[in-house]
Short mmCIF file of C-alpha atoms in Angstrom, two decimals:
data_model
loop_
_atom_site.label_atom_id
_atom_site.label_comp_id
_atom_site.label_asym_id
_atom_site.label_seq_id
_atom_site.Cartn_x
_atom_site.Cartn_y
_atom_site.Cartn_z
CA UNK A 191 51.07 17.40 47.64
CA UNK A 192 54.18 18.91 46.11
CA UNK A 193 56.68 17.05 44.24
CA UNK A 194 60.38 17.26 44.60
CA UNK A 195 62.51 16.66 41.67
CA UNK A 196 65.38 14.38 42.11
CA UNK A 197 68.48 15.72 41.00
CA UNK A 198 69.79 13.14 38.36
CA UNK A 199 72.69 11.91 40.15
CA UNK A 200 74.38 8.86 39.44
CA UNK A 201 75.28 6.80 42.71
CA UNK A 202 78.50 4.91 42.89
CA UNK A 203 76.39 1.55 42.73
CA UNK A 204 75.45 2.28 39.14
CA UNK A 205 79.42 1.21 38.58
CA UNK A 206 79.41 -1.59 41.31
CA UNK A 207 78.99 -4.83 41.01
CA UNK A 208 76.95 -4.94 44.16
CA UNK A 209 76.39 -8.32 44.87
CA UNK A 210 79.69 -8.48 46.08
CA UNK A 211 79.95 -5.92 48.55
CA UNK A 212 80.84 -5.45 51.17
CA UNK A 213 84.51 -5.64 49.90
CA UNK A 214 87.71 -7.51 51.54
CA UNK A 215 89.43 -4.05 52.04
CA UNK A 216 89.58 -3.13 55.79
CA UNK A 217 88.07 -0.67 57.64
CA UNK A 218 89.65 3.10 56.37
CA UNK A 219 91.67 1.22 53.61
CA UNK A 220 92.63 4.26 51.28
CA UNK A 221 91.49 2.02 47.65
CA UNK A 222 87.77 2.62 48.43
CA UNK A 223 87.91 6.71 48.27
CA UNK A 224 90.13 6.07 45.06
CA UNK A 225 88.02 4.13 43.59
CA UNK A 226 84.96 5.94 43.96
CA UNK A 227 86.79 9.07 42.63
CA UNK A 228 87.59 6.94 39.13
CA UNK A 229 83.84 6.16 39.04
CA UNK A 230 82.88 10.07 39.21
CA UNK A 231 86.07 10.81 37.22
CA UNK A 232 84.12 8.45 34.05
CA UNK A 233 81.24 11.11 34.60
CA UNK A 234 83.11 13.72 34.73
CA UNK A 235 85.57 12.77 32.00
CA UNK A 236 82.23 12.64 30.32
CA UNK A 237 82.96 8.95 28.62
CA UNK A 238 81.40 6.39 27.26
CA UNK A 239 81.16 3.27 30.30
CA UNK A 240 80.71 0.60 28.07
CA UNK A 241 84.28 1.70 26.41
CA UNK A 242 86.30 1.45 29.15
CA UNK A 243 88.44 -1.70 29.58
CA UNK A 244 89.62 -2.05 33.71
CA UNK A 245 92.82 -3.80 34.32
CA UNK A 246 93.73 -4.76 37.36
CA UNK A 247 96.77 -7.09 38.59
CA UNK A 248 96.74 -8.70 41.81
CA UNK A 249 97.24 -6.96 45.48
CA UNK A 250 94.65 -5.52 47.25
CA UNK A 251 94.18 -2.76 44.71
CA UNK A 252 93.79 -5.40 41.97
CA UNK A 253 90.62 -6.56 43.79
CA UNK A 254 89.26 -3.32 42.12
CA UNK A 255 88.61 -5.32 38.63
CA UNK A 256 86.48 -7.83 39.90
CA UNK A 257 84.42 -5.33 41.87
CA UNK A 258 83.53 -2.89 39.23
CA UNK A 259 80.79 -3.31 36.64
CA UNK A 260 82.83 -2.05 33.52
CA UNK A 261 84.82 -4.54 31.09
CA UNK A 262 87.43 -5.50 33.77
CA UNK A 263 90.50 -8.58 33.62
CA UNK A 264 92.27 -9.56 36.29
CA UNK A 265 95.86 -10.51 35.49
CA UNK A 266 98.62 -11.97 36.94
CA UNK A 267 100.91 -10.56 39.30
CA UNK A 268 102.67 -7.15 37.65
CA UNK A 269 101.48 -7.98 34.42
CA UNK A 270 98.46 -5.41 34.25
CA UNK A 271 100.48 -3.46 31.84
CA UNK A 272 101.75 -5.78 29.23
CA UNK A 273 97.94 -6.85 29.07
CA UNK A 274 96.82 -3.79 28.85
CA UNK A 275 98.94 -2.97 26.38
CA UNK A 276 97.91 -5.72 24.23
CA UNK A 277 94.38 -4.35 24.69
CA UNK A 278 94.88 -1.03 23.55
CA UNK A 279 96.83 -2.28 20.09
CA UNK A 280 93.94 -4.96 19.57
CA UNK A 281 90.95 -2.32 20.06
CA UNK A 282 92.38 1.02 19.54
CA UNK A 283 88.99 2.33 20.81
CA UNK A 284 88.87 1.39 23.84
CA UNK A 285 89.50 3.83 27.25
CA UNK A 286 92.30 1.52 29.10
CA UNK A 287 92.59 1.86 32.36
CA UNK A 288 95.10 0.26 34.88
CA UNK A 289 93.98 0.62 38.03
CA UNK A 290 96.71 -1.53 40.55
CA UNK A 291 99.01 -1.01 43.76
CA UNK A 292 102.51 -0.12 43.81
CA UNK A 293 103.75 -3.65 44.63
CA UNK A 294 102.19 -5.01 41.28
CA UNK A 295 103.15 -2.16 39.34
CA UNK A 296 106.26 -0.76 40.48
CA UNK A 297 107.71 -3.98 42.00
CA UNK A 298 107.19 -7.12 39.87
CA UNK A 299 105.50 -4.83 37.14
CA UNK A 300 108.34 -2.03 37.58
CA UNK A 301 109.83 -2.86 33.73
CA UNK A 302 106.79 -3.09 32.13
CA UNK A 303 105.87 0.42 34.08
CA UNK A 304 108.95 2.16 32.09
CA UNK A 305 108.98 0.91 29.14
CA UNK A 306 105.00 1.53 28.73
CA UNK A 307 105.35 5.01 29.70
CA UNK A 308 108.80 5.33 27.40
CA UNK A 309 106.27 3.56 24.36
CA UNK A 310 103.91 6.30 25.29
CA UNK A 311 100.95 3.75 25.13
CA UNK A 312 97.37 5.59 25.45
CA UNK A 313 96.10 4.73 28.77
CA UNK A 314 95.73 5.62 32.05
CA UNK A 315 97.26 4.04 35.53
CA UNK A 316 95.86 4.93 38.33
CA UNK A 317 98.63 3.67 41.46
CA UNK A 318 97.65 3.16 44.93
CA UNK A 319 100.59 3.59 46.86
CA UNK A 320 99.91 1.89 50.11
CA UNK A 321 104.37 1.78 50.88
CA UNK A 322 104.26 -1.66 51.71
CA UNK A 323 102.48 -5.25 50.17
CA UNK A 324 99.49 -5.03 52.56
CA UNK A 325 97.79 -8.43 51.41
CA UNK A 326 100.88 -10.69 52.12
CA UNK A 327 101.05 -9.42 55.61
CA UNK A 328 102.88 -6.31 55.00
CA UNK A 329 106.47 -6.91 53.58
CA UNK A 330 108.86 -4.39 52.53
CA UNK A 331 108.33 -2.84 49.08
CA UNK A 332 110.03 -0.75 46.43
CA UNK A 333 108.24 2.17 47.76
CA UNK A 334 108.44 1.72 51.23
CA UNK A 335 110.18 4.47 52.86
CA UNK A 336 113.57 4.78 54.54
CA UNK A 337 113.73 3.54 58.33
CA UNK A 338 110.27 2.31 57.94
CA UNK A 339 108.85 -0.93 60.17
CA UNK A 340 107.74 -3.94 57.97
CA UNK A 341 107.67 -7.36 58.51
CA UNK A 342 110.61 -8.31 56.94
CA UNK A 343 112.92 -4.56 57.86
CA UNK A 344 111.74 -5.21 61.37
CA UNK A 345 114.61 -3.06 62.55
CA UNK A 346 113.58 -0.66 59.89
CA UNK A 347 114.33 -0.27 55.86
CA UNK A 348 117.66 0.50 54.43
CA UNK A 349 116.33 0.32 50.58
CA UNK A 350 115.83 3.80 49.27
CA UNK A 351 112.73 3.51 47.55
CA UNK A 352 111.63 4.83 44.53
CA UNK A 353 110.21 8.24 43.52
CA UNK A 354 107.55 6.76 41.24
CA UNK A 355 106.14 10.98 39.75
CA UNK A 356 110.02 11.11 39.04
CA UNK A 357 110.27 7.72 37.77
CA UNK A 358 107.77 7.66 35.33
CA UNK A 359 108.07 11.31 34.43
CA UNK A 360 111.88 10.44 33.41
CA UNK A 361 110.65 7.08 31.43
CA UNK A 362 107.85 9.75 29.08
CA UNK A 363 104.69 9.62 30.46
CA UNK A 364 102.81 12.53 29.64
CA UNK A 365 100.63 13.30 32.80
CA UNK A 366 101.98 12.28 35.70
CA UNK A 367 100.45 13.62 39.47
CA UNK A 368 99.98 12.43 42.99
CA UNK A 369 97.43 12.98 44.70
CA UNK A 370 96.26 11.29 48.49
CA UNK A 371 93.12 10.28 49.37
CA UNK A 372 92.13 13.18 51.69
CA UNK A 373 92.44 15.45 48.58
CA UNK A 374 88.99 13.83 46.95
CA UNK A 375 88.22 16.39 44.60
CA UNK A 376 91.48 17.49 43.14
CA UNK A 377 91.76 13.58 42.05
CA UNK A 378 88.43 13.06 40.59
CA UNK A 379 89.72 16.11 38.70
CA UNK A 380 92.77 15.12 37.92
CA UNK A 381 91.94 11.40 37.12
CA UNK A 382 89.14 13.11 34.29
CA UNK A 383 91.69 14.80 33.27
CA UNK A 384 93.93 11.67 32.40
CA UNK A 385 91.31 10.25 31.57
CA UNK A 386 91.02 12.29 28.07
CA UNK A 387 94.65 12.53 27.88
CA UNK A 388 96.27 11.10 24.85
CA UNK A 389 99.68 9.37 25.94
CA UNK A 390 100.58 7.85 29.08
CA UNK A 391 99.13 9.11 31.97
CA UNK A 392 100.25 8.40 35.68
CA UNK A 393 98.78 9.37 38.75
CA UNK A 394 99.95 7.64 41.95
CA UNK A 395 97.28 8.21 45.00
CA UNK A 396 98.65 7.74 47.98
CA UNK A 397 96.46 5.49 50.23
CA UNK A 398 96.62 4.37 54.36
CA UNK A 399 97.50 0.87 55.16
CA UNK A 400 96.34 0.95 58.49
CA UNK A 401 95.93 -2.61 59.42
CA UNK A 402 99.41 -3.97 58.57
CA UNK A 403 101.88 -1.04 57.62
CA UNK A 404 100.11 1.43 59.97
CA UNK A 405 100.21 -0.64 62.57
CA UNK A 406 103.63 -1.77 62.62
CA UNK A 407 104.92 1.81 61.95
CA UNK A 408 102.66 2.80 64.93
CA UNK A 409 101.01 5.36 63.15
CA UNK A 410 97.66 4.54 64.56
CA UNK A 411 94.10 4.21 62.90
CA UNK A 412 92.84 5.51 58.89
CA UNK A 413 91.69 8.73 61.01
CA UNK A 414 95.51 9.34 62.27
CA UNK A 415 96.62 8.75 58.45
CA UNK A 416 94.33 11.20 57.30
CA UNK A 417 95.09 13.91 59.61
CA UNK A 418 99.26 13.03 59.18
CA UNK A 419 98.08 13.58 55.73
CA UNK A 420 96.35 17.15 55.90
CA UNK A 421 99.14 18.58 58.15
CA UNK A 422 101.96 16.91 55.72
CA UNK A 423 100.65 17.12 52.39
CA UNK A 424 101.76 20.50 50.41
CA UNK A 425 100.16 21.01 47.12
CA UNK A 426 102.43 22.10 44.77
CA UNK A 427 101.55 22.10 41.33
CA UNK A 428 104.33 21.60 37.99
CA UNK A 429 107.03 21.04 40.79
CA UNK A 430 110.21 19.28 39.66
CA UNK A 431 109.60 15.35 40.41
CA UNK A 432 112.64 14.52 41.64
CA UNK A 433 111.74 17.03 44.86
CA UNK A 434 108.98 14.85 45.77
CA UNK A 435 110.40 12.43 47.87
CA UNK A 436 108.57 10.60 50.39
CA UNK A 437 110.18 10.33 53.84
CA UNK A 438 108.54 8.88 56.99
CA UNK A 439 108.42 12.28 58.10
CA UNK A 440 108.68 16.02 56.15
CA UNK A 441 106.10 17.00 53.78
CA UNK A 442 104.66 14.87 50.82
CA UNK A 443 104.35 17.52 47.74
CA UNK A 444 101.08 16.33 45.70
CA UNK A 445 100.08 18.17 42.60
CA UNK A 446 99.90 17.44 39.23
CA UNK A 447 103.59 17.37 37.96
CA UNK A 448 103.66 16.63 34.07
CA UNK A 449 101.35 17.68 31.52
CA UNK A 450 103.19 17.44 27.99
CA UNK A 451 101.68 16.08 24.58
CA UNK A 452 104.17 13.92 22.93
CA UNK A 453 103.10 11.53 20.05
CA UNK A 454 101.87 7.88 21.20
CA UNK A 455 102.73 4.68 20.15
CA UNK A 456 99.65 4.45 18.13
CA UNK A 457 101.06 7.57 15.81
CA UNK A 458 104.33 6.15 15.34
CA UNK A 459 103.28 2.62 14.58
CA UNK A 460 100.94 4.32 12.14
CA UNK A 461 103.33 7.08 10.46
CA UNK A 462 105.44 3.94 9.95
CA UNK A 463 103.19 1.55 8.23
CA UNK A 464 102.07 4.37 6.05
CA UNK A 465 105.79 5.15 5.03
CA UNK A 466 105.52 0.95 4.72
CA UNK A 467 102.64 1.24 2.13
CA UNK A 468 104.16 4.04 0.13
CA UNK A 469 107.09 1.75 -0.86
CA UNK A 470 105.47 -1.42 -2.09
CA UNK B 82 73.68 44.46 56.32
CA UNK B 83 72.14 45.21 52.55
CA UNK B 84 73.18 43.62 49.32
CA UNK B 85 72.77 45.81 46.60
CA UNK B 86 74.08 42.80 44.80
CA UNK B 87 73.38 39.35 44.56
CA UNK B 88 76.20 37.19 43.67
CA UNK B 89 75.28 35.37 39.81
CA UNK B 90 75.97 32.03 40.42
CA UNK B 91 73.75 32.42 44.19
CA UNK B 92 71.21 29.75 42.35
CA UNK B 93 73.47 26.89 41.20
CA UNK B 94 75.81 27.44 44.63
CA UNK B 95 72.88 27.15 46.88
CA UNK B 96 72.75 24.79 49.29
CA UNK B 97 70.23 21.92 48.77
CA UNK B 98 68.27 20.34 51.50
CA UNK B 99 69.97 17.09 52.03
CA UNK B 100 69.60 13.56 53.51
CA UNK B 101 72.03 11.08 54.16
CA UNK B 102 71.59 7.73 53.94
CA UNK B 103 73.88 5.01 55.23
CA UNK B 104 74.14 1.44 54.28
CA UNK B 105 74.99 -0.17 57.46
CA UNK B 106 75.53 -3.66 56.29
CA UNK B 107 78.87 -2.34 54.33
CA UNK B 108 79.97 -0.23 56.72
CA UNK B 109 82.70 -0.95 58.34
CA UNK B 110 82.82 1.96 61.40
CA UNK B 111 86.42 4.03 60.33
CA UNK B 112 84.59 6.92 61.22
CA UNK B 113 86.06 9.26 58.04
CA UNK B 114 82.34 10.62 57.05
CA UNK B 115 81.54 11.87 60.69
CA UNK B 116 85.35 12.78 61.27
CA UNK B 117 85.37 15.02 58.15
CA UNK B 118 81.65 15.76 58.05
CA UNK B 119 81.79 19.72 57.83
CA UNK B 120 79.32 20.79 59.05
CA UNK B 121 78.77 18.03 61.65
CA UNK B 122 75.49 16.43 60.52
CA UNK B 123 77.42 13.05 61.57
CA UNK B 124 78.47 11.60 63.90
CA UNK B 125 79.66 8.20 65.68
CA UNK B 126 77.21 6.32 67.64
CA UNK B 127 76.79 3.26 69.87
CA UNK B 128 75.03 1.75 67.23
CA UNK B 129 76.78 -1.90 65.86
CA UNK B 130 76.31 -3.74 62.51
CA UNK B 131 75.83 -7.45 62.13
CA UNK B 132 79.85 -7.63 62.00
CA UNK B 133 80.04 -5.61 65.00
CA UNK B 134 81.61 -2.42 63.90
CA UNK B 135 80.31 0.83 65.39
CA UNK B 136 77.97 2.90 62.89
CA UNK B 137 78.09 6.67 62.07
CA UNK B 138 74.23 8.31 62.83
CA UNK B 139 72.86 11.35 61.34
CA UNK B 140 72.55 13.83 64.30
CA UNK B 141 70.68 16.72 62.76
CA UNK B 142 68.72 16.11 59.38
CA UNK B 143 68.97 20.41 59.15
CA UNK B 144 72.42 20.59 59.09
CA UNK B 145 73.76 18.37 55.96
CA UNK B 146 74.10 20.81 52.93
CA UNK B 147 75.01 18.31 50.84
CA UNK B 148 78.63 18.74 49.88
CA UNK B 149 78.21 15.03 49.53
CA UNK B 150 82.19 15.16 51.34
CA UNK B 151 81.19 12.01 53.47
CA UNK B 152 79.88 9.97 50.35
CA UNK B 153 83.17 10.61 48.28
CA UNK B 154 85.58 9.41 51.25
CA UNK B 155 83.82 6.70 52.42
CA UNK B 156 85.86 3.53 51.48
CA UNK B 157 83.14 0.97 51.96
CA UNK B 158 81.08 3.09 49.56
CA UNK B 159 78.29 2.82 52.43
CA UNK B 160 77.20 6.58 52.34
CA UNK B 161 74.82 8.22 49.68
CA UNK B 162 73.53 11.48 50.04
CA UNK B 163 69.97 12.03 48.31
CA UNK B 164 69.50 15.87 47.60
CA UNK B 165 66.65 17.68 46.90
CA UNK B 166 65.47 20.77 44.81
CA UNK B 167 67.10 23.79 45.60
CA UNK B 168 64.03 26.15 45.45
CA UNK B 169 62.36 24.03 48.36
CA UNK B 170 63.82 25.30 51.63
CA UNK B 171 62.01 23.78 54.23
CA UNK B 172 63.65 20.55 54.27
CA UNK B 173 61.80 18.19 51.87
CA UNK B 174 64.42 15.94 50.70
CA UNK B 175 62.50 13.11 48.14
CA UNK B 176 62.69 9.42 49.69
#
């Protein structure tokens, strides 16, 4: 009999917390491929699981807390980041991660997003933008496009929304990218890659809603998303943010868009309680 | 044709013989892992779940080279793709 040697590989259910799956998200939701690609990311990223501290707030993507075996909290509604924040000051150790939707974190949570990324603070948000609050029943969001259906714009949106790589590139976050959820590989990567980034890192994945904000654009199924995705997307790399505009039609530039080093609030907070010491 | 020379990475790059496995009480039948399946080793069936959603099937064990594609975009996290040694060619994928 010959053997075969299994290759090594970690499956995503060594990161699960399997007795609660299946999950609530519906059928070609866009959270599930970004969540696996955080779990091979912490490979990848080569870190340490039992450092990592998950914080989610509430949405959809905040489910993600509860349904991941690492330290996780699940706050209240747009206050992942003050938490978070908290966390990383109390346990300067730790890998924080904040892993939420755009209606927690750029809506309720939209203050807390700038100011955390003008602090500098050393974690990581990871921002599934879904354009519209998908487990309320689909209302209209900060980052729901112009002329787009929701249930409450049912003639379609007059709110510009926000250009969140431009947004939080303007507030100081040192890595910022966006990335959909058709471009699996060049997120694992870039999610590693903010993973060992000092400072504030940002990456927004951009995720199909096809049961509520789908459906009432008439866009059609996850499979339609995806393939509006591959012939929209264009990958373009240290582009200027404020180009990257998101339209409900024209191309969706991804890419990673900042990459700076800038000293966190961690360095500050420490030059100045050493200048503290000196004087007493 | 003859190649005088062999590529120096040929070992690690080489396609693995493959299995795919799928959990079909999670999945949920969005069809992304037969849809973007490249070399289409998968596809949708008539089969149905306990919840009633169709289920992807493996049609042809020989064709999956393991680019584990289906397994990374699957948002139920229902697919896992076992691979085997690389030197062993004639399909013997471990259990």
């Amino acid at each position: 009999m010959t053997s075969v040697t299994i290759e090594q590989k970690k499956s995503l259910d060594t990161y699960l917390r399997v007795d609660r799956m299946p999950h609530i998200w519906c059928a070609g939701c866009g959270i599930g491929p970004a969540v696996g690609c955080f779990i091979r990311a912490i490979d990848r990223a080569g870190l340490d699981a039992d450092k990592i501290a998950l914080v989610s707030g509430i949405g959809c993507a905040g489910r993600v807390a509860g349904y991941l075996r690492l330290d996780s909290f699940h706050t209240t509604h747009g206050r992942a980041l003050p938490f978070a924040t908290g966390l990383k000051l109390g346990n300067p150790n730790l890998d924080v991660v904040v892993f939420s939707g755009d209606g927690d974190l750029v809506a309720i949570g939209g203050n807390h997003l700038i100011h955390a990324a003008r602090r500098n603070i050393d974690m990581t948000v990871i921002c599934v933008n879904n354009f519209n609050y998908g487990m309320t029943g689909g209302q209209l969001g900060p980052t729901t496009p112009l002329e787009a259906r929701s249930s409450t714009s049912p003639y379609g949106n007059f709110d510009p929304p926000f250009n969140l790589p431009r947004l939080v590139s303007a507030s100081g976050a040192t890595y910022v990218a966006r990335w959909t959820v058709i471009h699996l590989r060049q997120l694992e990567r870039s999610i590693a890659e903010a993973l060992n980034k000092p400072g504030f890192s940002f990456i927004e994945v951009i995720g199909p809603c096809p049961t509520v904000y789908g459906r009432m654009n008439k866009q059609g199924q996850g499979l339609d998303h995806l393939h509006a995705y591959q012939e929209r997307c264009v990958v373009r790399n240290w582009a200027d943010p404020g180009e990257a505009d998101i339209g409900m039609s024209g191309p969706i530039v991804v890419g990673k868009f900042v990459d700076t080093d800038r000293p966190t609030f961690w360095d500050h907070l420490n030059n100045v309680f050493k200048k503290a010491q000196k004087k007493r | 044709m003859r190649l005088w020379r062999k590529p120096f990475d040929q070992d690690e790059k080489a396609t693995r013989p493959s299995r795919v496995v799928i959990n079909k009480d999670r999945c949920k039948g969005c069809g992304y892992c037969a849809e973007f399946c490249p070399t289409g080793a998968l596809a949708m069936s008539q089969e149905m779940n306990a919840k009633g959603y169709l289920l992807p099937a493996v049609t042809d064990d020989g064709k999956c080279v393991g680019c584990g594609l289906c397994e990374a975009i699957c948002p139920d996290f229902a697919v896992i793709v076992i691979s085997g040694d690389k030197d062993k060619k004639d399909g013997e994928v471990p259990v």
